[in-house]
Structures are given as C-alpha cells and as structure tokens.
Tab-separated table of C-alpha atoms and ligand atoms in Angstrom:
chain	number	residue	atom	x	y	z
O	1	UNK	CA	-39.590	26.734	-81.634
O	2	UNK	CA	-39.510	29.834	-83.879
O	3	UNK	CA	-38.464	28.644	-87.376
O	4	UNK	CA	-39.684	29.452	-90.888
O	5	UNK	CA	-42.923	28.111	-92.024
O	6	UNK	CA	-41.470	25.710	-94.651
O	7	UNK	CA	-39.195	24.045	-92.079
O	8	UNK	CA	-42.005	23.221	-89.659
O	9	UNK	CA	-45.239	23.087	-91.727
O	10	UNK	CA	-45.084	20.128	-94.109
O	11	UNK	CA	-47.609	21.721	-96.446
O	12	UNK	CA	-45.779	25.066	-96.769
O	13	UNK	CA	-42.569	25.876	-98.560
O	14	UNK	CA	-39.559	28.077	-97.942
O	15	UNK	CA	-38.816	28.112	-101.637
O	16	UNK	CA	-39.640	31.545	-103.290
O	17	UNK	CA	-41.582	32.238	-106.363
O	18	UNK	CA	-43.321	28.876	-106.905
O	19	UNK	CA	-46.323	30.667	-107.791
O	20	UNK	CA	-44.750	31.666	-111.184
O	21	UNK	CA	-44.069	28.214	-112.296
O	22	UNK	CA	-45.546	27.094	-115.659
O	23	UNK	CA	-48.905	25.399	-115.374
O	24	UNK	CA	-47.484	22.055	-116.401
O	25	UNK	CA	-44.697	22.194	-113.638
O	26	UNK	CA	-47.165	23.441	-111.084
O	27	UNK	CA	-49.524	20.570	-111.728
O	28	UNK	CA	-46.623	18.153	-111.471
O	29	UNK	CA	-45.473	19.664	-108.391
O	30	UNK	CA	-48.972	19.490	-106.775
O	31	UNK	CA	-49.245	15.980	-107.511
O	32	UNK	CA	-45.998	15.174	-105.851
O	33	UNK	CA	-46.863	17.317	-102.945
O	34	UNK	CA	-49.978	15.338	-102.462
O	35	UNK	CA	-48.037	12.022	-102.421
O	36	UNK	CA	-45.205	13.019	-100.288
O	37	UNK	CA	-47.090	14.893	-97.530
O	38	UNK	CA	-47.481	12.901	-94.398
O	39	UNK	CA	-49.868	14.733	-92.065
O	40	UNK	CA	-50.329	14.514	-88.433
O	41	UNK	CA	-53.055	11.894	-88.581
O	42	UNK	CA	-50.996	9.634	-90.815
O	43	UNK	CA	-47.957	10.142	-88.659
O	44	UNK	CA	-49.773	8.984	-85.687
O	45	UNK	CA	-51.271	5.901	-87.575
O	46	UNK	CA	-47.750	4.912	-88.634
O	47	UNK	CA	-46.270	5.424	-85.121
O	48	UNK	CA	-49.072	3.218	-83.580
O	49	UNK	CA	-48.379	0.420	-86.098
O	50	UNK	CA	-44.782	0.837	-85.299
O	51	UNK	CA	-45.426	0.305	-81.593
O	52	UNK	CA	-47.288	-2.974	-82.579
O	53	UNK	CA	-44.156	-4.147	-84.651
O	54	UNK	CA	-41.786	-3.282	-81.881
O	55	UNK	CA	-43.784	-5.304	-79.410
O	56	UNK	CA	-44.215	-8.213	-81.727
O	57	UNK	CA	-40.447	-8.229	-82.241
O	58	UNK	CA	-39.855	-8.627	-78.505
O	59	UNK	CA	-42.408	-11.464	-78.334
O	60	UNK	CA	-40.859	-13.967	-80.913
O	61	UNK	CA	-38.091	-14.386	-83.330
O	62	UNK	CA	-38.676	-13.883	-87.130
O	63	UNK	CA	-40.711	-10.721	-87.083
O	64	UNK	CA	-40.359	-7.709	-89.321
O	65	UNK	CA	-38.573	-5.680	-86.624
O	66	UNK	CA	-36.145	-8.196	-85.069
O	67	UNK	CA	-35.538	-6.259	-81.697
O	68	UNK	CA	-32.107	-7.869	-81.380
O	69	UNK	CA	-30.855	-8.230	-77.728
O	70	UNK	CA	-27.343	-7.061	-77.542
O	71	UNK	CA	-26.047	-8.307	-74.152
O	72	UNK	CA	-25.049	-4.779	-73.332
O	73	UNK	CA	-26.526	-4.989	-69.866
O	74	UNK	CA	-27.371	-1.514	-68.622
O	75	UNK	CA	-25.882	1.949	-69.019
O	76	UNK	CA	-22.335	2.752	-68.218
O	77	UNK	CA	-21.353	4.166	-64.785
O	78	UNK	CA	-19.044	6.718	-66.295
O	79	UNK	CA	-15.959	5.187	-64.595
O	80	UNK	CA	-15.220	2.761	-67.370
O	81	UNK	CA	-11.503	3.025	-68.301
O	82	UNK	CA	-8.898	1.367	-70.527
O	83	UNK	CA	-7.426	1.305	-73.923
O	84	UNK	CA	-9.341	-0.148	-76.781
O	85	UNK	CA	-9.156	-0.770	-80.510
O	86	UNK	CA	-12.419	-0.104	-82.438
O	87	UNK	CA	-13.206	-0.991	-86.031
O	88	UNK	CA	-16.159	0.598	-87.481
O	89	UNK	CA	-17.748	-0.939	-90.613
O	90	UNK	CA	-20.624	1.469	-91.505
O	91	UNK	CA	-22.400	2.092	-94.774
O	92	UNK	CA	-19.751	4.240	-96.388
O	93	UNK	CA	-16.386	3.963	-94.617
O	94	UNK	CA	-14.172	1.740	-92.706
O	95	UNK	CA	-12.556	3.261	-89.786
O	96	UNK	CA	-10.018	1.979	-87.213
O	97	UNK	CA	-9.705	3.891	-83.856
O	98	UNK	CA	-7.512	3.669	-80.757
O	99	UNK	CA	-9.423	4.901	-77.775
O	100	UNK	CA	-8.156	5.680	-74.210
O	101	UNK	CA	-10.997	6.070	-71.807
O	102	UNK	CA	-10.343	7.531	-68.206
O	103	UNK	CA	-13.680	7.912	-66.891
O	104	UNK	CA	-16.503	10.327	-67.558
O	105	UNK	CA	-14.728	13.524	-66.031
O	106	UNK	CA	-11.606	13.022	-67.976
O	107	UNK	CA	-10.758	13.733	-71.731
O	108	UNK	CA	-10.769	10.751	-73.933
O	109	UNK	CA	-7.942	10.232	-76.288
O	110	UNK	CA	-9.040	9.184	-79.858
O	111	UNK	CA	-6.621	8.332	-82.704
O	112	UNK	CA	-8.292	7.257	-85.875
O	113	UNK	CA	-7.889	6.483	-89.506
O	114	UNK	CA	-10.330	5.995	-92.330
O	115	UNK	CA	-9.649	3.399	-94.879
O	116	UNK	CA	-11.288	3.257	-98.296
O	117	UNK	CA	-14.149	0.741	-98.546
O	118	UNK	CA	-14.161	0.194	-102.311
O	119	UNK	CA	-17.477	-0.377	-104.067
O	120	UNK	CA	-16.411	-3.773	-105.246
O	121	UNK	CA	-16.076	-5.025	-101.744
O	122	UNK	CA	-19.662	-4.158	-100.987
O	123	UNK	CA	-20.973	-6.721	-103.402
O	124	UNK	CA	-18.025	-9.138	-103.346
O	125	UNK	CA	-16.876	-12.139	-101.196
O	126	UNK	CA	-16.517	-12.419	-97.532
O	127	UNK	CA	-13.058	-13.158	-97.764
O	128	UNK	CA	-12.190	-9.823	-99.421
O	129	UNK	CA	-14.083	-7.960	-96.695
O	130	UNK	CA	-12.304	-9.623	-93.841
O	131	UNK	CA	-8.824	-9.142	-95.683
O	132	UNK	CA	-9.485	-5.475	-96.036
O	133	UNK	CA	-10.377	-5.112	-92.361
O	134	UNK	CA	-7.297	-7.168	-91.156
O	135	UNK	CA	-5.146	-5.070	-93.547
O	136	UNK	CA	-6.384	-1.962	-92.174
O	137	UNK	CA	-5.975	-3.002	-88.486
O	138	UNK	CA	-2.288	-4.237	-89.254
O	139	UNK	CA	-1.536	-0.912	-90.902
O	140	UNK	CA	-3.047	0.920	-88.028
O	141	UNK	CA	-1.418	-1.052	-85.368
O	142	UNK	CA	2.013	-0.609	-87.031
O	143	UNK	CA	1.619	3.034	-87.801
O	144	UNK	CA	0.644	3.830	-84.118
O	145	UNK	CA	3.286	1.364	-82.751
O	146	UNK	CA	0.556	-0.709	-80.901
O	147	UNK	CA	0.657	-2.750	-78.562
O	148	UNK	CA	2.909	-1.416	-76.106
O	149	UNK	CA	4.956	-3.446	-73.609
O	150	UNK	CA	2.608	-5.729	-71.458
O	151	UNK	CA	2.257	-8.252	-74.307
O	152	UNK	CA	-1.520	-8.709	-73.673
O	153	UNK	CA	-3.621	-8.754	-76.821
O	154	UNK	CA	-5.406	-5.595	-77.692
O	155	UNK	CA	-9.192	-5.550	-76.865
O	156	UNK	CA	-11.111	-4.825	-79.932
O	157	UNK	CA	-14.815	-3.536	-80.115
O	158	UNK	CA	-16.267	-4.304	-83.549
O	159	UNK	CA	-19.018	-1.900	-84.871
O	160	UNK	CA	-20.962	-3.892	-87.323
O	161	UNK	CA	-23.931	-1.624	-88.329
O	162	UNK	CA	-26.147	-4.371	-89.822
O	163	UNK	CA	-28.880	-6.626	-88.248
O	164	UNK	CA	-27.188	-9.262	-86.227
O	165	UNK	CA	-28.703	-11.850	-83.975
O	166	UNK	CA	-26.520	-11.960	-80.862
O	167	UNK	CA	-26.359	-14.853	-78.422
O	168	UNK	CA	-23.498	-13.203	-76.771
O	169	UNK	CA	-22.030	-9.748	-76.890
O	170	UNK	CA	-19.029	-11.251	-78.712
O	171	UNK	CA	-21.080	-12.905	-81.429
O	172	UNK	CA	-23.323	-11.617	-84.166
O	173	UNK	CA	-25.049	-13.678	-86.856
O	174	UNK	CA	-25.848	-11.460	-89.730
O	175	UNK	CA	-29.583	-11.674	-90.547
O	176	UNK	CA	-29.399	-9.726	-93.819
O	177	UNK	CA	-27.260	-7.039	-95.523
O	178	UNK	CA	-28.523	-3.554	-95.670
O	179	UNK	CA	-27.592	-0.158	-97.152
O	180	UNK	CA	-26.921	-1.694	-100.602
O	181	UNK	CA	-24.336	-4.275	-99.269
O	182	UNK	CA	-24.412	-7.669	-100.788
O	183	UNK	CA	-21.336	-9.571	-99.595
O	184	UNK	CA	-21.486	-13.274	-100.253
O	185	UNK	CA	-20.737	-15.633	-97.403
O	186	UNK	CA	-21.653	-13.598	-94.320
O	187	UNK	CA	-25.478	-13.746	-94.055
O	188	UNK	CA	-26.510	-16.542	-91.693
O	189	UNK	CA	-22.859	-16.660	-90.334
O	190	UNK	CA	-21.200	-15.160	-87.243
O	191	UNK	CA	-19.417	-12.128	-88.261
O	192	UNK	CA	-17.492	-11.940	-85.069
O	193	UNK	CA	-16.022	-15.471	-85.556
O	194	UNK	CA	-15.212	-14.562	-89.151
O	195	UNK	CA	-13.219	-11.464	-88.118
O	196	UNK	CA	-11.556	-13.483	-85.348
O	197	UNK	CA	-10.475	-16.131	-87.673
O	198	UNK	CA	-8.972	-13.690	-90.234
O	199	UNK	CA	-7.122	-11.943	-87.311
O	200	UNK	CA	-5.819	-15.238	-86.097
O	201	UNK	CA	-4.522	-16.197	-89.506
O	202	UNK	CA	-2.635	-12.946	-89.673
O	203	UNK	CA	-1.297	-13.342	-86.089
O	204	UNK	CA	-2.706	-9.981	-85.014
O	205	UNK	CA	-2.277	-9.355	-81.352
O	206	UNK	CA	-6.019	-8.529	-80.934
O	207	UNK	CA	-9.008	-10.196	-79.439
O	208	UNK	CA	-12.574	-9.306	-80.180
O	209	UNK	CA	-14.414	-8.414	-76.901
O	210	UNK	CA	-17.642	-7.046	-78.379
O	211	UNK	CA	-19.603	-6.706	-81.516
O	212	UNK	CA	-21.928	-3.808	-81.439
O	213	UNK	CA	-24.365	-1.844	-83.537
O	214	UNK	CA	-23.825	1.811	-84.229
O	215	UNK	CA	-27.155	2.713	-82.520
O	216	UNK	CA	-26.282	0.833	-79.325
O	217	UNK	CA	-22.835	2.397	-79.592
O	218	UNK	CA	-24.490	5.992	-79.948
O	219	UNK	CA	-26.676	5.346	-76.914
O	220	UNK	CA	-23.843	3.945	-74.609
O	221	UNK	CA	-21.153	6.635	-75.702
O	222	UNK	CA	-23.652	9.415	-75.143
O	223	UNK	CA	-24.826	7.963	-71.805
O	224	UNK	CA	-21.205	7.863	-70.688
O	225	UNK	CA	-21.370	11.484	-70.592
O	226	UNK	CA	-25.117	12.289	-70.529
O	227	UNK	CA	-27.138	10.391	-67.940
O	228	UNK	CA	-30.340	11.664	-69.663
O	229	UNK	CA	-29.861	9.705	-72.686
O	230	UNK	CA	-32.808	7.425	-73.489
O	231	UNK	CA	-32.128	6.304	-77.068
O	232	UNK	CA	-29.361	6.095	-79.667
O	233	UNK	CA	-30.578	6.821	-83.037
O	234	UNK	CA	-28.948	6.874	-86.446
O	235	UNK	CA	-30.280	9.129	-89.073
O	236	UNK	CA	-27.702	8.518	-91.778
O	237	UNK	CA	-26.934	6.190	-94.703
O	238	UNK	CA	-29.451	3.825	-92.980
O	239	UNK	CA	-31.825	4.337	-90.078
O	240	UNK	CA	-32.280	2.599	-86.923
O	241	UNK	CA	-32.323	3.018	-82.994
O	242	UNK	CA	-31.557	1.308	-79.713
O	243	UNK	CA	-32.961	1.735	-76.346
O	244	UNK	CA	-32.584	0.055	-72.930
O	245	UNK	CA	-35.241	-2.402	-71.937
O	246	UNK	CA	-35.431	-5.155	-69.172
O	247	UNK	CA	-34.995	-8.848	-69.512
O	248	UNK	CA	-38.412	-9.320	-68.112
O	249	UNK	CA	-40.032	-7.377	-71.033
O	250	UNK	CA	-38.456	-9.660	-73.641
O	251	UNK	CA	-40.552	-12.881	-73.787
O	252	UNK	CA	-38.609	-14.337	-76.525
O	253	UNK	CA	-35.430	-14.212	-74.470
O	254	UNK	CA	-34.796	-17.316	-72.325
O	255	UNK	CA	-32.130	-16.635	-69.642
O	256	UNK	CA	-31.543	-17.098	-65.998
O	257	UNK	CA	-31.011	-13.408	-65.618
O	258	UNK	CA	-33.371	-11.617	-63.069
O	259	UNK	CA	-36.179	-9.884	-65.010
O	260	UNK	CA	-35.119	-6.497	-63.810
O	261	UNK	CA	-31.735	-6.908	-65.640
O	262	UNK	CA	-31.362	-4.023	-68.077
O	263	UNK	CA	-30.755	-5.110	-71.745
O	264	UNK	CA	-29.889	-2.752	-74.647
O	265	UNK	CA	-32.184	-3.635	-77.646
O	266	UNK	CA	-30.906	-2.894	-81.197
O	267	UNK	CA	-34.432	-2.553	-82.847
O	268	UNK	CA	-33.399	-2.784	-86.504
O	269	UNK	CA	-36.505	-0.746	-87.432
O	270	UNK	CA	-35.536	0.029	-90.916
O	271	UNK	CA	-37.450	-3.180	-91.587
O	272	UNK	CA	-40.738	-1.680	-90.271
O	273	UNK	CA	-43.675	-2.275	-92.481
O	274	UNK	CA	-42.031	-4.544	-94.945
O	275	UNK	CA	-45.576	-5.892	-95.192
O	276	UNK	CA	-46.643	-2.594	-96.569
O	277	UNK	CA	-49.580	-1.977	-94.208
O	278	UNK	CA	-49.385	1.726	-93.403
O	279	UNK	CA	-46.341	3.430	-95.159
O	280	UNK	CA	-47.536	5.756	-97.867
O	281	UNK	CA	-45.318	4.348	-100.627
O	282	UNK	CA	-45.039	6.230	-103.849
O	283	UNK	CA	-44.086	4.733	-107.063
O	284	UNK	CA	-40.643	6.027	-106.674
O	285	UNK	CA	-40.187	4.189	-103.397
O	286	UNK	CA	-41.409	1.072	-105.095
O	287	UNK	CA	-38.836	1.597	-107.914
O	288	UNK	CA	-35.958	2.056	-105.402
O	289	UNK	CA	-37.045	-1.182	-103.731
O	290	UNK	CA	-37.278	-3.058	-106.962
O	291	UNK	CA	-33.807	-1.920	-108.141
O	292	UNK	CA	-32.105	-2.711	-104.591
O	293	UNK	CA	-30.130	-5.768	-103.861
O	294	UNK	CA	-32.882	-6.791	-101.341
O	295	UNK	CA	-36.293	-6.086	-102.713
O	296	UNK	CA	-38.965	-6.339	-100.058
O	297	UNK	CA	-36.729	-5.521	-97.129
O	298	UNK	CA	-36.000	-2.270	-95.078
O	299	UNK	CA	-39.191	-0.572	-96.366
O	300	UNK	CA	-38.931	2.125	-93.827
O	301	UNK	CA	-35.244	2.685	-94.225
O	302	UNK	CA	-35.650	3.099	-97.957
O	303	UNK	CA	-38.228	6.115	-97.410
O	304	UNK	CA	-36.279	7.878	-94.804
O	305	UNK	CA	-32.575	7.173	-94.776
O	306	UNK	CA	-29.697	9.180	-96.310
O	307	UNK	CA	-28.835	6.537	-98.930
O	308	UNK	CA	-32.089	6.885	-100.584
O	309	UNK	CA	-33.199	10.600	-100.341
O	310	UNK	CA	-31.026	11.605	-103.372
O	311	UNK	CA	-32.024	8.644	-105.253
O	312	UNK	CA	-35.841	9.531	-104.817
O	313	UNK	CA	-35.020	13.066	-106.069
O	314	UNK	CA	-33.267	11.695	-109.092
O	315	UNK	CA	-35.987	9.236	-110.021
O	316	UNK	CA	-38.413	12.143	-109.894
O	317	UNK	CA	-36.305	14.353	-112.099
O	318	UNK	CA	-35.657	11.564	-114.612
O	319	UNK	CA	-39.412	10.906	-114.995
O	320	UNK	CA	-39.956	14.751	-115.508
O	321	UNK	CA	-37.239	14.757	-118.069
O	322	UNK	CA	-38.920	11.745	-119.887
O	323	UNK	CA	-42.225	13.575	-119.921
O	324	UNK	CA	-40.482	16.622	-121.506
O	325	UNK	CA	-41.050	18.888	-118.430
O	326	UNK	CA	-37.474	19.685	-117.623
O	327	UNK	CA	-33.981	19.966	-119.077
O	328	UNK	CA	-35.455	19.820	-122.568
O	329	UNK	CA	-32.797	18.862	-125.247
O	330	UNK	CA	-30.037	18.394	-122.695
O	331	UNK	CA	-27.881	15.295	-122.260
O	332	UNK	CA	-28.790	13.764	-118.922
O	333	UNK	CA	-26.603	10.809	-118.832
O	334	UNK	CA	-25.126	11.689	-115.507
O	335	UNK	CA	-28.605	12.162	-114.046
O	336	UNK	CA	-29.612	8.785	-115.295
O	337	UNK	CA	-26.932	6.938	-113.248
O	338	UNK	CA	-28.309	5.200	-110.272
O	339	UNK	CA	-27.310	6.856	-106.914
O	340	UNK	CA	-25.598	9.753	-108.794
O	341	UNK	CA	-26.836	12.039	-106.022
O	342	UNK	CA	-26.224	11.849	-102.251
O	343	UNK	CA	-28.175	13.537	-99.503
O	344	UNK	CA	-25.444	16.260	-99.281
O	345	UNK	CA	-26.612	17.471	-102.800
O	346	UNK	CA	-30.224	17.563	-101.517
O	347	UNK	CA	-29.467	19.399	-98.411
O	348	UNK	CA	-27.242	22.043	-100.021
O	349	UNK	CA	-29.844	22.473	-102.699
O	350	UNK	CA	-32.234	23.576	-100.025
O	351	UNK	CA	-29.915	26.121	-98.691
O	352	UNK	CA	-27.866	27.246	-101.650
O	353	UNK	CA	-28.284	30.616	-103.159
O	354	UNK	CA	-29.407	30.622	-106.904
O	355	UNK	CA	-25.862	30.971	-108.419
O	356	UNK	CA	-24.317	28.135	-106.197
O	357	UNK	CA	-27.292	25.860	-106.828
O	358	UNK	CA	-26.905	26.385	-110.573
O	359	UNK	CA	-23.285	25.504	-110.473
O	360	UNK	CA	-24.063	22.400	-108.488
O	361	UNK	CA	-26.211	21.099	-111.262
O	362	UNK	CA	-23.526	21.903	-113.738
O	363	UNK	CA	-20.715	20.396	-111.902
O	364	UNK	CA	-22.420	17.263	-110.704
O	365	UNK	CA	-24.739	16.559	-113.670
O	366	UNK	CA	-23.476	18.561	-116.524
O	367	UNK	CA	-27.074	20.095	-116.690
O	368	UNK	CA	-27.757	23.813	-117.345
O	369	UNK	CA	-30.738	24.585	-115.259
O	370	UNK	CA	-33.226	27.374	-115.627
O	371	UNK	CA	-34.483	29.561	-112.978
O	372	UNK	CA	-37.882	27.836	-113.001
O	373	UNK	CA	-36.429	24.387	-112.993
O	374	UNK	CA	-34.227	25.232	-110.015
O	375	UNK	CA	-37.258	26.491	-108.005
O	376	UNK	CA	-38.828	23.186	-108.780
O	377	UNK	CA	-35.742	21.258	-107.780
O	378	UNK	CA	-35.420	23.159	-104.541
O	379	UNK	CA	-39.167	22.435	-103.690
O	380	UNK	CA	-38.636	18.820	-104.627
O	381	UNK	CA	-35.552	18.422	-102.332
O	382	UNK	CA	-37.667	20.122	-99.543
O	383	UNK	CA	-40.645	17.701	-100.051
O	384	UNK	CA	-38.482	14.666	-99.953
O	385	UNK	CA	-36.365	15.805	-96.947
O	386	UNK	CA	-39.539	16.777	-94.936
O	387	UNK	CA	-41.282	13.419	-95.581
O	388	UNK	CA	-37.917	11.763	-94.429
O	389	UNK	CA	-37.504	13.865	-91.284
O	390	UNK	CA	-41.346	13.357	-90.295
O	391	UNK	CA	-41.221	9.547	-90.896
O	392	UNK	CA	-38.049	9.428	-88.594
O	393	UNK	CA	-40.118	10.449	-85.592
O	394	UNK	CA	-42.421	7.422	-85.923
O	395	UNK	CA	-39.858	4.889	-84.666
O	396	UNK	CA	-38.526	7.069	-81.841
O	397	UNK	CA	-42.023	8.010	-80.673
O	398	UNK	CA	-43.092	4.421	-80.771
O	399	UNK	CA	-40.322	3.377	-78.393
O	400	UNK	CA	-41.242	6.225	-76.089
O	401	UNK	CA	-44.890	5.253	-75.964
O	402	UNK	CA	-44.018	1.495	-75.573
O	403	UNK	CA	-41.730	2.234	-72.643
O	404	UNK	CA	-43.600	5.169	-71.149
O	405	UNK	CA	-40.776	7.428	-71.644
O	406	UNK	CA	-41.757	11.168	-71.526
O	407	UNK	CA	-38.623	13.004	-71.378
O	408	UNK	CA	-34.991	12.702	-72.140
O	409	UNK	CA	-32.257	12.802	-74.877
O	410	UNK	CA	-32.242	10.978	-78.153
O	411	UNK	CA	-28.619	10.736	-79.073
O	412	UNK	CA	-28.477	11.007	-82.794
O	413	UNK	CA	-25.792	10.518	-85.225
O	414	UNK	CA	-25.512	10.002	-88.936
O	415	UNK	CA	-25.054	12.210	-92.048
O	416	UNK	CA	-28.804	13.230	-92.255
O	417	UNK	CA	-28.924	14.219	-88.653
O	418	UNK	CA	-25.523	16.030	-88.666
O	419	UNK	CA	-25.269	17.514	-92.112
O	420	UNK	CA	-28.837	18.381	-92.935
O	421	UNK	CA	-29.386	21.906	-91.490
O	422	UNK	CA	-33.180	21.545	-91.102
O	423	UNK	CA	-33.533	18.036	-90.131
O	424	UNK	CA	-33.489	18.541	-86.244
O	425	UNK	CA	-36.332	21.225	-86.519
O	426	UNK	CA	-38.507	19.247	-88.733
O	427	UNK	CA	-38.048	16.101	-86.486
O	428	UNK	CA	-38.767	18.145	-83.326
O	429	UNK	CA	-41.965	19.543	-84.876
O	430	UNK	CA	-43.307	16.188	-86.005
O	431	UNK	CA	-42.409	14.497	-82.526
O	432	UNK	CA	-44.508	17.049	-81.039
O	433	UNK	CA	-47.375	16.320	-83.429
O	434	UNK	CA	-47.249	12.526	-82.842
O	435	UNK	CA	-46.975	12.708	-79.092
O	436	UNK	CA	-49.424	15.692	-78.688
O	437	UNK	CA	-47.079	17.963	-76.947
O	438	UNK	CA	-48.981	21.246	-76.065
O	439	UNK	CA	-48.360	23.845	-78.563
O	440	UNK	CA	-47.594	26.416	-75.886
O	441	UNK	CA	-44.805	24.448	-74.455
O	442	UNK	CA	-41.680	26.249	-73.372
O	443	UNK	CA	-39.343	23.502	-74.385
O	444	UNK	CA	-39.684	20.031	-75.845
O	445	UNK	CA	-39.538	17.180	-73.160
O	446	UNK	CA	-37.689	14.870	-75.596
O	447	UNK	CA	-34.766	16.534	-77.536
O	448	UNK	CA	-32.412	15.265	-80.031
O	449	UNK	CA	-28.767	15.593	-79.006
O	450	UNK	CA	-25.649	15.027	-81.110
O	451	UNK	CA	-24.466	11.632	-80.203
O	452	UNK	CA	-20.892	11.009	-79.064
O	453	UNK	CA	-18.947	8.967	-81.590
O	454	UNK	CA	-20.955	5.710	-80.908
O	455	UNK	CA	-19.050	3.533	-83.407
O	456	UNK	CA	-15.775	4.399	-81.978
O	457	UNK	CA	-16.140	5.462	-78.313
O	458	UNK	CA	-19.373	3.427	-77.819
O	459	UNK	CA	-17.368	0.283	-78.983
O	460	UNK	CA	-14.764	1.098	-76.402
O	461	UNK	CA	-17.261	1.719	-73.668
O	462	UNK	CA	-19.155	-1.487	-74.244
O	463	UNK	CA	-15.860	-3.397	-74.478
O	464	UNK	CA	-14.880	-1.814	-71.145
O	465	UNK	CA	-18.305	-2.772	-69.545
O	466	UNK	CA	-17.875	-6.359	-70.896
O	467	UNK	CA	-14.348	-6.890	-69.486
O	468	UNK	CA	-15.526	-5.445	-66.192
O	469	UNK	CA	-18.080	-8.081	-66.109
O	470	UNK	CA	-15.669	-10.753	-66.780
O	471	UNK	CA	-13.450	-9.472	-63.859
O	472	UNK	CA	-16.454	-9.776	-61.659
O	473	UNK	CA	-16.933	-13.398	-62.933
O	474	UNK	CA	-20.304	-12.370	-64.390
O	475	UNK	CA	-20.131	-14.406	-67.745
O	476	UNK	CA	-23.814	-13.882	-68.711
O	477	UNK	CA	-23.858	-13.133	-72.318
O	478	UNK	CA	-20.190	-13.447	-72.941
O	479	UNK	CA	-18.991	-16.316	-75.140
O	480	UNK	CA	-15.152	-16.407	-75.012
O	481	UNK	CA	-13.026	-16.708	-71.981
O	482	UNK	CA	-11.747	-13.174	-72.380
Y	1	BGC	C1	-28.590	-1.224	-90.306
Y	1	BGC	C2	-28.561	-0.985	-88.792
Y	1	BGC	C3	-27.919	0.433	-88.676
Y	1	BGC	C4	-28.508	1.384	-89.536
Y	1	BGC	C5	-27.709	2.845	-89.322
Y	1	BGC	C6	-29.338	-0.126	-91.052
Y	1	BGC	O1	-29.282	-0.335	-92.487
Y	1	BGC	O2	-29.555	-2.443	-90.610
Y	1	BGC	O3	-27.851	-1.972	-88.226
Y	1	BGC	O4	-27.956	0.672	-87.229
Y	1	BGC	O5	-28.566	1.108	-90.843
Y	1	BGC	O6	-26.441	2.616	-89.671
C-alpha cells in the first residue's frame, strides 16, 4: 500500500513547487481543487445511490442504469475450445481477430488486425458502418486464408460495446449510442441482424453466434484463466462493468429458466445519475455534456472515462486563457479545438520531467509554456485523474455490496486502467475508503487485475459456450438455429 501522498490522498499533490505560484493562479487552483475533490463521505454517498440505481435496473426496464441481461449463462469451465472470428467495435478502433481456444491449460492462438475507424463513420449512416465491418472481415478472411476445408461457416463473436437490449445472446437492440458515436439507423434496431444481413449480401462464410459487450467479454475471458474473477470492468474511452447474477434476482426477466441459473449482467452504468442527484458536477462537466451528441446521457461516464478527461483539462485551460491567467499573448487555436487532448496527454503530463512536458505542449498545442504554468497544468492533470479514479470505484463497490461480494478479482481493461500509471493505486485506495477496509490490512480483499482481451478472447469464449449449449439442446436465450 506504500505510495506517494499525492497518489493516495485526494487532497495532497505530488507536484513540486505549487507554493510558488502567483497569487492569482493559486486562488484559481484552490477553487478547482475544492470543486474536484471527492472525499470519503461523498464517495460513500455516491456509491449508496449507485446501489439503489443498480437494484432499480434489475426491477424494471427503462431505468437510468439498464442492467442488460446478456444470456451468457454462467462462467466458463475452462474447457471451451474451438476456432472463432471476433469483430471488436470499440470506441476508437475496429479490430478483427481469429482465435483458437484449446482449453484453460493450453496456449491460445490469436491473430488480429486493426482497421481504421474513420471519424466520419462515427457520425454517418448505418450502411457505411456495416460496409466497413464487412470489408474488414472480407480482407481478414482472405489474408489469413480462412475458412479452411470443412466448408462450415466461421463462428463469429461480435463485440459491440454499446448499451444493447438482448432477448437472446445473438441479438442486441441498440438503446443509445455512447462515446461520441451518432450513427443514424441503428438505435432501436438489432445490431446483430444488421451485421448478419450485411454479411449475407456479401456472401461471407460467417455466422454470428454471439453479440457481447466488452465488459462481459473481459469478465468471461479473465474467468477462463482466473476463477477468482468477480467483475469485468472497462476504464477506457467509456466506463462500465459486468458481473454474474442469478435469474431469480432479476425481477424484470420473464423466463422459464430456474432461479438459480447464473446470468451475466452488463450494467451499462455509465448512465448512472443521469437525473443529477448526487454526482458533484462542475460547470466543465456541464459544458462537455451540452456539447456532446447526447446531452443528458452517460453522466457518470462523462466525469470518469478516458474520452472526457483530456476534454475537461482543455476546457479549464481555455477558461484560464480567456481570463488572462495563462499563455498570455499566445495563439491557442489548437487548444481551442474540441477533444484536442486525449487521456494519454494527461497521464504523461503527470509523469513527465519538465523538459519533456514542455515539449509536449509545444508539439501538440504550439504553446510555449512557462515553469509556473507547467506546474499548474500538472496539478490540474492530477486533480482530474484523481477524481476520475475515485469515482470509478463507486460502481464496482456498489455491485460488490449489492451482491455481498467481499473478495475477488476485478478484471479491468481500457486505456485508463492500462496506460495511466497511477490509476490502479488511486482506485485501490478509494475502494478501501468506500468499503471501510481496515487501514492496517495486509492486502486488499478485492483487487484490480489486468483483464484478458475481453473483446477478442471473451467473444470467442462466449461463442464457444453458446455453441456448447446448442450441442446440448439447451436453446434458452439463443435465437438462431446455430
Ligand atoms: C458503453 C458500454 C461499454 C463502455 C466501455 C460505454 O460507453 O455504453 O457498452 O462497455 O463504454 O467500452
């Protein structure tokens, strides 16, 4: 648990020399610190409200947090095997994978290729999206000389990391786009059928077996190797988690399956507190929401996920520039471009030695930054990232409390979890605060682990589990005659 004070104490900083800032900058910074600090009591309050919203989502449809059933029925045994295609449509990339599973003890074979997901696609028409996916699949199949000889269509797991209502594992009606996507013609429609249609038109030798979320994928892929996995969580461009519940604890689900049947739930908790009851929103959060394609949605995600951290930082610096506090007399055109800075910029800023950080401002923003401004920027990056990491514990702790989970592994993936060097320590600290872990503990009972590739391997394992069910004649939650 030993780490520098700034990493673990939300009110302290690791940035050196802040005392020497000019009085004007000091005042501005203190004001921001007050607005962005989420103390233990507030964390607990948020986490409690979170638990209420999780429970509401299990009760009925149409709640803030949709708690989507996924028809992934239970954890994998570890014996699942076979060859699978996976398409991963995340927030930033499109990826196609070929995965050979041979059981838990054996090495997996993964061949993959990333395809460009041009910005125009994200706000264009459905047809262009499916064309891009089918083009990429076709290229991948040809390059890797798939399928081989048996003439059977290739089994595909489709990782569609957006809120989708699933009546079956091979079905998913998009509830709303998130992460800045705004493609016309998919919301309210079944994304699995749309992809299947597009593949048919092109005569691709592929059949869709499962549509999955990246969080469910992270949980299942990790559980394939690590039976202590309790939750799959993404702390990346977006934020969300999946966990395993039981059919009997999901009152809104009408099914003949026995109550004890395990069912993975994709919470979609980026939508927590859309009614703005507890989250400590600042005017910068409000501005980001206003300027997004879906104002009023994904309130929690917009305060904590990677897509928005750099944007928060940019908003604050722009305001300081307008007030004449920083970058006086400089051309800040680049800084004024929405989403000009990503989370990578923030995380390196927290770590960079002075010269590199200065260079980064010059390279990315054409701004020549003074020593004092740089200290301020480093502190800002820290404040924003600490708030994000602390808020990220509220959803996971709420799931743990709701299910009475006291120990286990949270399989985490995403750019913030993997690339921000201080995220995991900050998260662990805040988990202890929310869940009242004793301060003299030897180790944390719930720890964050690096997830297996959920969007690739997870899609393959869930497809294998689905095909196994078909073989056993257990068609619950499976639409097609696979
Ligand atoms: C999406 C989720 C996804 C998360 C992480 C959110 O914006 O709605 O489906 O799991 O991002 O990728």
